[in-house]
mmCIF file of C-alpha atoms in Angstrom:
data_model
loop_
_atom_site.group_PDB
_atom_site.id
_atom_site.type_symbol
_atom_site.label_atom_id
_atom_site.label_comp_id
_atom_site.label_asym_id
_atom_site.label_seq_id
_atom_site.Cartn_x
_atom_site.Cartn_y
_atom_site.Cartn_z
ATOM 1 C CA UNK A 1 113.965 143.147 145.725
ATOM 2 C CA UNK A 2 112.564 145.774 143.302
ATOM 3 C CA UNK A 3 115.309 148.357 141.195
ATOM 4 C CA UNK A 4 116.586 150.403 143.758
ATOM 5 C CA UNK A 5 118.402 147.354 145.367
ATOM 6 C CA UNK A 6 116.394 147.090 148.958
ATOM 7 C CA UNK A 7 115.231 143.795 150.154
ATOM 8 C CA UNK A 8 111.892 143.764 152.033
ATOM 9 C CA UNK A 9 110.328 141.033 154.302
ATOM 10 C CA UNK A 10 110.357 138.622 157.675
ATOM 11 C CA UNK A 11 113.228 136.530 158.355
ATOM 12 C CA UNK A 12 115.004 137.281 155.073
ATOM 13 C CA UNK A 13 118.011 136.016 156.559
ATOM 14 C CA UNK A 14 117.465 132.895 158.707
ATOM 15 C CA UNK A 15 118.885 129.752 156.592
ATOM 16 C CA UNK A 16 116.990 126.840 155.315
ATOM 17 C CA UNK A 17 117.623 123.735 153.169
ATOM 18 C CA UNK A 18 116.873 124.429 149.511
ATOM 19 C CA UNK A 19 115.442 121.074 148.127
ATOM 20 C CA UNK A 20 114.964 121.819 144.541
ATOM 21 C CA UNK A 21 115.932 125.214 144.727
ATOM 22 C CA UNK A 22 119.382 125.278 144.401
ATOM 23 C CA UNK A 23 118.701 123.882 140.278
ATOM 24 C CA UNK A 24 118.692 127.246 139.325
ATOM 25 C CA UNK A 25 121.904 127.773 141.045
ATOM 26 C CA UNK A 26 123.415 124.739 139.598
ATOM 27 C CA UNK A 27 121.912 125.301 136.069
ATOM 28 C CA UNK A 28 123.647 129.245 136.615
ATOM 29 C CA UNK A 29 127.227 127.497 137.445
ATOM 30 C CA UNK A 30 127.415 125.512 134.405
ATOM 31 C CA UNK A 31 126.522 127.262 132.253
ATOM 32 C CA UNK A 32 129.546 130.128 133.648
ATOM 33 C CA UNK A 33 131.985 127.146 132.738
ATOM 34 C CA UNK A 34 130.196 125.747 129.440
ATOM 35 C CA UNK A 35 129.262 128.182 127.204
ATOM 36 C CA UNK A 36 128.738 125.986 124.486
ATOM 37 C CA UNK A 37 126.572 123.196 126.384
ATOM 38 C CA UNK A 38 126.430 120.073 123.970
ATOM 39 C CA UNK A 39 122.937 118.514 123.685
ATOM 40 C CA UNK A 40 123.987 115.795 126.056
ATOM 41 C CA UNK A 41 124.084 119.026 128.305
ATOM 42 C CA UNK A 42 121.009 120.595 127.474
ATOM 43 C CA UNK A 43 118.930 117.406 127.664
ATOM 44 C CA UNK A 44 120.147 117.097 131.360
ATOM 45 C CA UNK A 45 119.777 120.595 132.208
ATOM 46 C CA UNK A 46 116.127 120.763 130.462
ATOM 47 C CA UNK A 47 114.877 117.768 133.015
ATOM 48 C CA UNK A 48 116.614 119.254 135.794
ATOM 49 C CA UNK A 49 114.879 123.002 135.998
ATOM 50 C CA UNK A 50 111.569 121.610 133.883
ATOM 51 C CA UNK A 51 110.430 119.022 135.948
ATOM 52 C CA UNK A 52 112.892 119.037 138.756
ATOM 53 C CA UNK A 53 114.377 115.558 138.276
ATOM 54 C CA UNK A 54 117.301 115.126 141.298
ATOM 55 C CA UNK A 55 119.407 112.977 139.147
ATOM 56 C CA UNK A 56 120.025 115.294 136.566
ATOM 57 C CA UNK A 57 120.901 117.793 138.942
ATOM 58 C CA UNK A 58 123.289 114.992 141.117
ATOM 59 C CA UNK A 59 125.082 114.922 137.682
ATOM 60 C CA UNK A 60 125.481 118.403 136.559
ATOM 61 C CA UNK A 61 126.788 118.810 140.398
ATOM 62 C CA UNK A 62 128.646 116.210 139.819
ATOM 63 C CA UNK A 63 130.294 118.927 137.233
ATOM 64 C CA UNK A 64 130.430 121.673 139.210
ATOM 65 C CA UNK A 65 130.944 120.938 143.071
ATOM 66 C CA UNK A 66 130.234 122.833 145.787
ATOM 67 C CA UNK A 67 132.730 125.604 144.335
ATOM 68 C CA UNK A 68 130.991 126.186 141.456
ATOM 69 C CA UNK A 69 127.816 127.113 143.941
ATOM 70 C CA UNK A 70 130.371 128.950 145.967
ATOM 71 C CA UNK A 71 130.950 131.114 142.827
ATOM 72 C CA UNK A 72 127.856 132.055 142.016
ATOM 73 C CA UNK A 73 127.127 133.250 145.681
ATOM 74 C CA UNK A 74 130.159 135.474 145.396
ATOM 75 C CA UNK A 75 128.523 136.757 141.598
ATOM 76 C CA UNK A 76 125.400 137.827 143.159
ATOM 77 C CA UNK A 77 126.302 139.290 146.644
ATOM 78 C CA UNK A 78 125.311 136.056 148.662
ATOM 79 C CA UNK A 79 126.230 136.320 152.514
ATOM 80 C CA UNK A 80 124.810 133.080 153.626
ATOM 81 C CA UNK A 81 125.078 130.388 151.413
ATOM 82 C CA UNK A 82 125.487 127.169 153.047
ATOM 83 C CA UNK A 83 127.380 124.950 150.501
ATOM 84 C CA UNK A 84 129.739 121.645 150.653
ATOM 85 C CA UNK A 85 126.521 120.243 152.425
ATOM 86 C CA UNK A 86 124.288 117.542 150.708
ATOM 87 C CA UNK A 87 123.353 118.980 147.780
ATOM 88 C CA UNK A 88 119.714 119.056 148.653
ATOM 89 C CA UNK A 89 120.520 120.989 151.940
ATOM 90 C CA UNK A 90 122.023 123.192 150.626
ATOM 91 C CA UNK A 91 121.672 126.186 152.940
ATOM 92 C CA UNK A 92 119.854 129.383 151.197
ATOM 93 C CA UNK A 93 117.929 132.511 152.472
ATOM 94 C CA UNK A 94 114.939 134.587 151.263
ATOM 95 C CA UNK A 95 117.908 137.618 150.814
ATOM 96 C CA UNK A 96 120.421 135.464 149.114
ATOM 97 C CA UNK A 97 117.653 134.158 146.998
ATOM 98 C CA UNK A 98 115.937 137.424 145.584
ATOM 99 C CA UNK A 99 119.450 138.508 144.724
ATOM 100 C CA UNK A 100 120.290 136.147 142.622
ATOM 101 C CA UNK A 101 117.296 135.725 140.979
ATOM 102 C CA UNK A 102 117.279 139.979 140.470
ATOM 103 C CA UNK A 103 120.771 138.764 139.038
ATOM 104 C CA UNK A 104 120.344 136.643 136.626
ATOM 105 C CA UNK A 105 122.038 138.314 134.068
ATOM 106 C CA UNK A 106 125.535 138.830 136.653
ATOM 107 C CA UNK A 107 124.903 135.285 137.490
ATOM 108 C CA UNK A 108 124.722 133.505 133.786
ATOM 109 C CA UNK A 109 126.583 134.605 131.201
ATOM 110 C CA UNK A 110 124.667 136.276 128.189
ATOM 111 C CA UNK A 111 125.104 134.623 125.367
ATOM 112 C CA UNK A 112 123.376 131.953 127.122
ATOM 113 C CA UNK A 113 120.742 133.912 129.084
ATOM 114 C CA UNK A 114 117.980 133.690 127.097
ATOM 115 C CA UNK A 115 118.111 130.006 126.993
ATOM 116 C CA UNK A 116 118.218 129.478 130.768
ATOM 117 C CA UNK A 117 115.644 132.068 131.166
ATOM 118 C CA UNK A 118 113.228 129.739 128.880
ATOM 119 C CA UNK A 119 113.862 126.600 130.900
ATOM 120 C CA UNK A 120 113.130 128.692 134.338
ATOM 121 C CA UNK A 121 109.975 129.763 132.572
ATOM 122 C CA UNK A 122 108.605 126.641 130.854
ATOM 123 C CA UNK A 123 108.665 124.784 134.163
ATOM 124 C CA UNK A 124 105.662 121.869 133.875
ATOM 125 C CA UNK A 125 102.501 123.306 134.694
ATOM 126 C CA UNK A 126 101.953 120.946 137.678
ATOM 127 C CA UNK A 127 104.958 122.654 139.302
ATOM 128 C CA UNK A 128 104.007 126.837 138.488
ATOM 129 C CA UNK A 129 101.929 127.003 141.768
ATOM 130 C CA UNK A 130 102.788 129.905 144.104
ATOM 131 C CA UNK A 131 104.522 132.873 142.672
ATOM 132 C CA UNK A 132 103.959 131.941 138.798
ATOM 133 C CA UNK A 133 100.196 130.998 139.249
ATOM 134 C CA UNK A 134 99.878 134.706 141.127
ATOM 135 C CA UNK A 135 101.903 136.818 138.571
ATOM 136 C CA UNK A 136 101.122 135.651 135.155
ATOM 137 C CA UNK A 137 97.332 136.324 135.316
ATOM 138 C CA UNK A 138 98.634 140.168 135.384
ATOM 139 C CA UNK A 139 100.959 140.195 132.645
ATOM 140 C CA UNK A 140 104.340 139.180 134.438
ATOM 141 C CA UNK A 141 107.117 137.001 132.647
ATOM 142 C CA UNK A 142 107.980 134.954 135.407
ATOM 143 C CA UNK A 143 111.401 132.907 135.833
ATOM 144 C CA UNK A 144 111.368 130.724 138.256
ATOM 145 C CA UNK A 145 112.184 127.765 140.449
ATOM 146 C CA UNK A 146 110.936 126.053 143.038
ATOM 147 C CA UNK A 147 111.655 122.975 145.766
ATOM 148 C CA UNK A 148 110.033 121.105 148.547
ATOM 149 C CA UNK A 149 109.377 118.092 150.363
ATOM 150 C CA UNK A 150 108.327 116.779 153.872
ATOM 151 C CA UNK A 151 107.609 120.080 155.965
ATOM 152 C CA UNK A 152 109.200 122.497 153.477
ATOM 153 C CA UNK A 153 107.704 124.269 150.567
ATOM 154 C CA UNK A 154 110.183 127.377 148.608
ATOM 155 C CA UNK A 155 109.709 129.046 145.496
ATOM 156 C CA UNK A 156 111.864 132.353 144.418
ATOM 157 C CA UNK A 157 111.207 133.665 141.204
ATOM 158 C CA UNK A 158 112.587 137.129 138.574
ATOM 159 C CA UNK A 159 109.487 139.014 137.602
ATOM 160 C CA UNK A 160 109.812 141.206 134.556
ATOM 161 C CA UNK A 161 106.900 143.509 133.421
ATOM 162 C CA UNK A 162 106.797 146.445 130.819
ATOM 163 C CA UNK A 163 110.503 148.412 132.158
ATOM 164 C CA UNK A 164 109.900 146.771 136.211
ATOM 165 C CA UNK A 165 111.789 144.050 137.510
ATOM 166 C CA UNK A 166 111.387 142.624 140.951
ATOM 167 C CA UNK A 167 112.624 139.433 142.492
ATOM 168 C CA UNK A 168 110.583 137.549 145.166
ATOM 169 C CA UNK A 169 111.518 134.258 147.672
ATOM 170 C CA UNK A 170 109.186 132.731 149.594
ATOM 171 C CA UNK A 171 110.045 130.020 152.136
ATOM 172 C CA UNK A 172 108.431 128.003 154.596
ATOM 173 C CA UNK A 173 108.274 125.399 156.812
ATOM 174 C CA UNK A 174 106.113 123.012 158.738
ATOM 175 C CA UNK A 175 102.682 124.080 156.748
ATOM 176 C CA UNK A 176 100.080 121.947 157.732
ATOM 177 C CA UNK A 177 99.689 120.817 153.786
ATOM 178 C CA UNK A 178 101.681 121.150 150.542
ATOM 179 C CA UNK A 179 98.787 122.536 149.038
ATOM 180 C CA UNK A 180 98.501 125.426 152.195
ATOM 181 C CA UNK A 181 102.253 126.167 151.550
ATOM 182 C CA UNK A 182 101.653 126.662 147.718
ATOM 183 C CA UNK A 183 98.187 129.244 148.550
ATOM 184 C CA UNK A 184 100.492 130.958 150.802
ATOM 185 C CA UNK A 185 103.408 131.343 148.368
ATOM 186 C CA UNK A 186 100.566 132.678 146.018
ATOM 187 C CA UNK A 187 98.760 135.010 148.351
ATOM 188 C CA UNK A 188 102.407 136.694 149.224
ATOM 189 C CA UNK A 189 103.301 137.351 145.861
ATOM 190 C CA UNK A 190 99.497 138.809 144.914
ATOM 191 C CA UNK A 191 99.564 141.044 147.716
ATOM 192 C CA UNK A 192 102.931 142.049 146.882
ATOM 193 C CA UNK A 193 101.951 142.896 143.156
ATOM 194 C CA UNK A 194 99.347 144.597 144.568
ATOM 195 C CA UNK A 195 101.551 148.193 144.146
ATOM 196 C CA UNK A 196 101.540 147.078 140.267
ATOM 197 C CA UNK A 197 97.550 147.565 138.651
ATOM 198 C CA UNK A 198 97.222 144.952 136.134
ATOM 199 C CA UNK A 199 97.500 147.068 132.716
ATOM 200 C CA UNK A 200 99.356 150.042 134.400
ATOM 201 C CA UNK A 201 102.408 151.648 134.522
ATOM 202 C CA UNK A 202 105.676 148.875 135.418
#
């Protein structure tokens, strides 16, 4: 999704299980209903989207429920969010993703955008394969989160560079390696920037 709102790409609306990607839409519907996290709050939250640790995002689900995932579909314009699932399979397109991730700042309130956009991009360098590894070597501030596990291998990310803003979701399945899926991921997004000459205009 680039500025004028259109969303561009294959199979942008066939539904897959999120794994680790829905943290970013759990860290988004906390933070709508705590807008002064304590630091019991923020050192779950920080574990959660920095190095993707499941049971700190069991508990802050554990806060929100499926309706507070619900919610932020309805924020950002979601049409096929598959919630009230386990949490993990979560249901989530390449559509749904890019606009919430365009919409961060509909999705979090912001006061506290800024912080959550600092623990989407200070994710552990071990996990900024794929779009992040692609972007930043041409000047992008990338926000980002990522999930995967047996067979599946996501990663949808806000770019923001000079007055341009683009969001970008990239999901697969049934790559033949985890390190495959994270080139691919990689090789989409650098052939998507390609429009955007390193040191130009946006």
């Amino acid at each position: 999704m680039r500025t004028d709102g259109r969303i561009r790409g294959l199979a942008v609306s066939r539904q897959q299980p999120s794994a680790s990607v829905v943290k970013a839409l759990l860290l988004a519907a906390y933070l709508r209903h705590h807008r002064h996290p304590s630091a019991a709050a923020r050192a779950t939250l920080s574990p959660m989207i920095r190095v993707s640790d499941n049971g700190a995002a069991e508990r802050i689900y554990g806060s929100v429920g499926a309706a507070g995932l619900a919610e932020i579909g309805r924020r950002v314009g979601m049409r096929n969010l598959g919630y009230g699932r386990a949490l993990f399979d979560t249901g989530i397109t390449a559509a749904d993703q890019v606009r919430f991730f365009f919409h961060l700042s509909e999705a979090i309130p912001l006061p506290l955008l800024s912080y959550a956009k600092g623990l989407l991009s200070s994710i552990v360098g071990f996990q900024s394969w794929g779009i992040p590894a692609a972007a930043r070597p041409r000047g992008w501030h990338v926000y980002f989160k990522g999930g995967w596990r047996n067979g599946l291998t996501h990663q949808s990310a806000q770019l923001d560079r000079h007055h341009t803003k683009i969001a970008i979701s990239v999901l697969t399945r049934f790559s033949p390696s985890m390190g495959y899926a994270e080139d691919t991921i990689a090789q989409i997004t650098r052939i998507l920037l390609r429009r955007y000459p390193p040191g130009g205009i946006g």
